[in-house]
PDB file of C-alpha atoms in Angstrom:
ATOM      1  CA  MET A   1     -60.959 139.584 148.365  1.00  0.00           C
ATOM      2  CA  SER A   2     -60.306 142.665 150.491  1.00  0.00           C
ATOM      3  CA  ALA A   3     -60.606 146.208 149.202  1.00  0.00           C
ATOM      4  CA  GLU A   4     -56.816 146.582 149.486  1.00  0.00           C
ATOM      5  CA  ASP A   5     -56.247 143.434 147.374  1.00  0.00           C
ATOM      6  CA  SER A   6     -58.701 144.731 144.780  1.00  0.00           C
ATOM      7  CA  LEU A   7     -56.897 148.070 144.698  1.00  0.00           C
ATOM      8  CA  LEU A   8     -53.514 146.390 144.277  1.00  0.00           C
ATOM      9  CA  LYS A   9     -54.804 144.283 141.382  1.00  0.00           C
ATOM     10  CA  LEU A  10     -56.364 147.360 139.801  1.00  0.00           C
ATOM     11  CA  VAL A  11     -53.156 149.365 140.111  1.00  0.00           C
ATOM     12  CA  GLU A  12     -51.031 146.489 138.795  1.00  0.00           C
ATOM     13  CA  ALA A  13     -53.361 145.643 135.904  1.00  0.00           C
ATOM     14  CA  GLU A  14     -54.009 149.097 134.459  1.00  0.00           C
ATOM     15  CA  GLU A  15     -51.650 151.056 132.325  1.00  0.00           C
ATOM     16  CA  PRO A  16     -51.382 154.513 133.854  1.00  0.00           C
ATOM     17  CA  ASP A  17     -53.333 157.184 132.044  1.00  0.00           C
ATOM     18  CA  GLU A  18     -51.567 160.496 132.530  1.00  0.00           C
ATOM     19  CA  ASN A  19     -54.917 162.312 132.327  1.00  0.00           C
ATOM     20  CA  ASP A  20     -56.572 160.106 134.932  1.00  0.00           C
ATOM     21  CA  TYR A  21     -56.347 160.761 138.644  1.00  0.00           C
ATOM     22  CA  ARG A  22     -57.876 158.478 141.251  1.00  0.00           C
ATOM     23  CA  LEU A  23     -57.347 159.704 144.782  1.00  0.00           C
ATOM     24  CA  GLN A  24     -57.594 156.216 146.251  1.00  0.00           C
ATOM     25  CA  GLU A  25     -54.590 155.182 144.126  1.00  0.00           C
ATOM     26  CA  GLN A  26     -52.319 158.019 145.259  1.00  0.00           C
ATOM     27  CA  VAL A  27     -49.404 157.299 147.571  1.00  0.00           C
ATOM     28  CA  GLY A  28     -50.240 160.149 149.951  1.00  0.00           C
ATOM     29  CA  PHE A  29     -53.832 159.000 150.321  1.00  0.00           C
ATOM     30  CA  ILE A  30     -52.831 155.394 150.980  1.00  0.00           C
ATOM     31  CA  LEU A  31     -50.083 156.444 153.415  1.00  0.00           C
ATOM     32  CA  ARG A  32     -52.561 158.669 155.269  1.00  0.00           C
ATOM     33  CA  LYS A  33     -55.043 155.800 155.587  1.00  0.00           C
ATOM     34  CA  ALA A  34     -52.298 153.494 156.869  1.00  0.00           C
ATOM     35  CA  HIS A  35     -51.183 156.194 159.309  1.00  0.00           C
ATOM     36  CA  GLN A  36     -54.753 156.694 160.551  1.00  0.00           C
ATOM     37  CA  ARG A  37     -55.036 152.939 161.138  1.00  0.00           C
ATOM     38  CA  HIS A  38     -51.753 152.924 163.066  1.00  0.00           C
ATOM     39  CA  VAL A  39     -52.768 155.927 165.195  1.00  0.00           C
ATOM     40  CA  SER A  40     -56.067 154.224 166.005  1.00  0.00           C
ATOM     41  CA  ILE A  41     -54.218 151.080 167.109  1.00  0.00           C
ATOM     42  CA  PHE A  42     -51.803 153.236 169.122  1.00  0.00           C
ATOM     43  CA  ALA A  43     -54.665 155.031 170.899  1.00  0.00           C
ATOM     44  CA  ALA A  44     -56.323 151.718 171.767  1.00  0.00           C
ATOM     45  CA  HIS A  45     -53.144 150.581 173.553  1.00  0.00           C
ATOM     46  CA  ILE A  46     -51.718 153.880 174.855  1.00  0.00           C
ATOM     47  CA  ALA A  47     -54.568 156.285 175.478  1.00  0.00           C
ATOM     48  CA  ASP A  48     -52.790 158.840 177.661  1.00  0.00           C
ATOM     49  CA  LEU A  49     -49.982 159.825 175.247  1.00  0.00           C
ATOM     50  CA  THR A  50     -49.871 160.843 171.609  1.00  0.00           C
ATOM     51  CA  PRO A  51     -47.470 159.076 169.235  1.00  0.00           C
ATOM     52  CA  PRO A  52     -45.194 162.173 169.144  1.00  0.00           C
ATOM     53  CA  GLN A  53     -45.125 162.297 172.956  1.00  0.00           C
ATOM     54  CA  PHE A  54     -44.243 158.618 173.112  1.00  0.00           C
ATOM     55  CA  ALA A  55     -41.558 159.117 170.447  1.00  0.00           C
ATOM     56  CA  ALA A  56     -39.969 161.858 172.552  1.00  0.00           C
ATOM     57  CA  LEU A  57     -39.939 159.671 175.665  1.00  0.00           C
ATOM     58  CA  ALA A  58     -38.603 156.637 173.801  1.00  0.00           C
ATOM     59  CA  LYS A  59     -35.801 158.635 172.157  1.00  0.00           C
ATOM     60  CA  LEU A  60     -34.832 160.240 175.485  1.00  0.00           C
ATOM     61  CA  ARG A  61     -34.678 156.711 176.925  1.00  0.00           C
ATOM     62  CA  ASP A  62     -32.212 155.826 174.145  1.00  0.00           C
ATOM     63  CA  VAL A  63     -29.993 158.924 174.085  1.00  0.00           C
ATOM     64  CA  GLY A  64     -30.341 160.428 177.560  1.00  0.00           C
ATOM     65  CA  GLU A  65     -30.267 164.161 178.122  1.00  0.00           C
ATOM     66  CA  THR A  66     -30.165 166.160 174.913  1.00  0.00           C
ATOM     67  CA  SER A  67     -31.106 169.591 173.673  1.00  0.00           C
ATOM     68  CA  GLN A  68     -34.711 170.237 172.764  1.00  0.00           C
ATOM     69  CA  ASN A  69     -33.692 171.042 169.168  1.00  0.00           C
ATOM     70  CA  GLN A  70     -31.587 167.886 168.860  1.00  0.00           C
ATOM     71  CA  LEU A  71     -34.475 165.798 170.199  1.00  0.00           C
ATOM     72  CA  GLY A  72     -36.709 167.314 167.534  1.00  0.00           C
ATOM     73  CA  THR A  73     -34.199 166.361 164.855  1.00  0.00           C
ATOM     74  CA  LEU A  74     -33.915 162.811 166.219  1.00  0.00           C
ATOM     75  CA  ILE A  75     -37.685 162.266 166.143  1.00  0.00           C
ATOM     76  CA  ALA A  76     -38.352 164.176 162.913  1.00  0.00           C
ATOM     77  CA  MET A  77     -40.185 167.169 164.420  1.00  0.00           C
ATOM     78  CA  ASP A  78     -39.729 170.844 163.761  1.00  0.00           C
ATOM     79  CA  ALA A  79     -38.735 173.133 166.632  1.00  0.00           C
ATOM     80  CA  ALA A  80     -42.247 174.477 167.303  1.00  0.00           C
ATOM     81  CA  THR A  81     -43.818 171.012 167.373  1.00  0.00           C
ATOM     82  CA  VAL A  82     -41.202 169.477 169.645  1.00  0.00           C
ATOM     83  CA  LYS A  83     -41.516 172.457 172.013  1.00  0.00           C
ATOM     84  CA  GLY A  84     -45.234 171.791 172.396  1.00  0.00           C
ATOM     85  CA  VAL A  85     -44.636 168.085 172.937  1.00  0.00           C
ATOM     86  CA  ILE A  86     -41.976 168.772 175.566  1.00  0.00           C
ATOM     87  CA  ASP A  87     -44.143 171.387 177.307  1.00  0.00           C
ATOM     88  CA  ARG A  88     -46.975 168.846 177.654  1.00  0.00           C
ATOM     89  CA  LEU A  89     -44.638 166.121 178.894  1.00  0.00           C
ATOM     90  CA  LYS A  90     -43.085 168.556 181.394  1.00  0.00           C
ATOM     91  CA  ALA A  91     -46.533 169.529 182.690  1.00  0.00           C
ATOM     92  CA  ARG A  92     -47.181 165.846 183.373  1.00  0.00           C
ATOM     93  CA  GLY A  93     -43.859 165.446 185.199  1.00  0.00           C
ATOM     94  CA  LEU A  94     -42.399 163.048 182.625  1.00  0.00           C
ATOM     95  CA  VAL A  95     -39.494 165.245 181.500  1.00  0.00           C
ATOM     96  CA  GLU A  96     -37.461 168.036 183.027  1.00  0.00           C
ATOM     97  CA  LEU A  97     -35.756 170.984 181.384  1.00  0.00           C
ATOM     98  CA  SER A  98     -32.482 172.613 182.317  1.00  0.00           C
ATOM     99  CA  LYS A  99     -30.209 175.227 180.781  1.00  0.00           C
ATOM    100  CA  HIS A 100     -26.953 174.219 179.143  1.00  0.00           C
ATOM    101  CA  GLU A 101     -23.965 175.084 181.365  1.00  0.00           C
ATOM    102  CA  VAL A 102     -22.164 177.090 178.669  1.00  0.00           C
ATOM    103  CA  ASP A 103     -24.906 178.161 176.233  1.00  0.00           C
ATOM    104  CA  LYS A 104     -27.702 179.420 178.482  1.00  0.00           C
ATOM    105  CA  ARG A 105     -30.061 179.781 175.493  1.00  0.00           C
ATOM    106  CA  ARG A 106     -29.936 176.036 174.920  1.00  0.00           C
ATOM    107  CA  LEU A 107     -32.593 173.958 176.712  1.00  0.00           C
ATOM    108  CA  LEU A 108     -31.722 170.419 177.715  1.00  0.00           C
ATOM    109  CA  VAL A 109     -34.430 167.777 178.098  1.00  0.00           C
ATOM    110  CA  ASN A 110     -34.204 164.671 180.229  1.00  0.00           C
ATOM    111  CA  LEU A 111     -36.579 162.026 181.535  1.00  0.00           C
ATOM    112  CA  THR A 112     -37.695 162.300 185.127  1.00  0.00           C
ATOM    113  CA  ALA A 113     -37.851 159.115 187.220  1.00  0.00           C
ATOM    114  CA  GLU A 114     -41.595 159.061 186.495  1.00  0.00           C
ATOM    115  CA  GLY A 115     -40.927 159.500 182.778  1.00  0.00           C
ATOM    116  CA  ARG A 116     -38.382 156.673 182.766  1.00  0.00           C
ATOM    117  CA  ASP A 117     -40.843 154.375 184.569  1.00  0.00           C
ATOM    118  CA  ALA A 118     -43.601 155.317 182.126  1.00  0.00           C
ATOM    119  CA  VAL A 119     -41.560 154.672 178.996  1.00  0.00           C
ATOM    120  CA  GLU A 120     -40.227 151.361 180.337  1.00  0.00           C
ATOM    121  CA  ARG A 121     -43.812 150.291 181.041  1.00  0.00           C
ATOM    122  CA  LEU A 122     -44.961 151.415 177.570  1.00  0.00           C
ATOM    123  CA  ILE A 123     -42.210 149.823 175.438  1.00  0.00           C
ATOM    124  CA  PRO A 124     -43.880 146.367 175.458  1.00  0.00           C
ATOM    125  CA  LEU A 125     -47.167 148.008 174.402  1.00  0.00           C
ATOM    126  CA  ALA A 126     -45.331 149.833 171.599  1.00  0.00           C
ATOM    127  CA  ARG A 127     -44.034 146.487 170.350  1.00  0.00           C
ATOM    128  CA  GLU A 128     -47.615 145.140 170.356  1.00  0.00           C
ATOM    129  CA  ILE A 129     -48.771 148.227 168.433  1.00  0.00           C
ATOM    130  CA  THR A 130     -46.135 147.604 165.766  1.00  0.00           C
ATOM    131  CA  GLN A 131     -47.107 143.933 165.516  1.00  0.00           C
ATOM    132  CA  GLU A 132     -50.799 144.779 165.245  1.00  0.00           C
ATOM    133  CA  THR A 133     -50.171 147.482 162.651  1.00  0.00           C
ATOM    134  CA  LEU A 134     -48.153 145.064 160.509  1.00  0.00           C
ATOM    135  CA  ALA A 135     -50.365 142.015 161.196  1.00  0.00           C
ATOM    136  CA  PRO A 136     -51.922 141.919 157.693  1.00  0.00           C
ATOM    137  CA  LEU A 137     -48.438 141.349 156.204  1.00  0.00           C
ATOM    138  CA  SER A 138     -46.273 138.238 156.109  1.00  0.00           C
ATOM    139  CA  ALA A 139     -42.769 138.353 157.596  1.00  0.00           C
ATOM    140  CA  LYS A 140     -41.290 138.718 154.102  1.00  0.00           C
ATOM    141  CA  GLU A 141     -43.749 141.499 153.239  1.00  0.00           C
ATOM    142  CA  ILE A 142     -42.905 143.301 156.492  1.00  0.00           C
ATOM    143  CA  ALA A 143     -39.190 143.242 155.645  1.00  0.00           C
ATOM    144  CA  THR A 144     -39.875 144.557 152.145  1.00  0.00           C
ATOM    145  CA  PHE A 145     -42.371 147.155 153.373  1.00  0.00           C
ATOM    146  CA  MET A 146     -40.007 148.508 156.016  1.00  0.00           C
ATOM    147  CA  LYS A 147     -37.129 148.640 153.526  1.00  0.00           C
ATOM    148  CA  LEU A 148     -39.252 150.522 151.009  1.00  0.00           C
ATOM    149  CA  LEU A 149     -40.641 152.930 153.621  1.00  0.00           C
ATOM    150  CA  ALA A 150     -37.108 153.676 154.792  1.00  0.00           C
ATOM    151  CA  LYS A 151     -36.182 154.614 151.215  1.00  0.00           C
ATOM    152  CA  LEU A 152     -39.070 157.108 151.164  1.00  0.00           C
ATOM    153  CA  ALA A 153     -38.248 158.616 154.551  1.00  0.00           C
TER     154      ALA A 153
END
């Protein structure tokens, strides 16, 4: 029996004691461990981009040119974080920035030809990363897991 199975049985079997606190049973701790596993799998498949950088490229592929702030909203990043991500992608020639025609304070972000080629090449790897991350689960468990995660998000 795996450690995760043992933990699930422990959590299911015990009545919660409001005075007891076990870190390994806390949702944040378990989510962080799952996230670390996913990031490790991601890095093994896509070593030259971070998950946030890939998210920015993938979303730009989907929506086309958009403002830097809107891109941050679409990929769940605050303004400062998305700016850093975009700056690094721009330095690598994967995105380009331009000023909005009317509102000159507004920065627009778009994929370059190199960025479009890169994201198209990486999409199949991203699918493999998702499959590998979810591999311990059955198809039914994946559907339930994704539904429950979406409720938390």
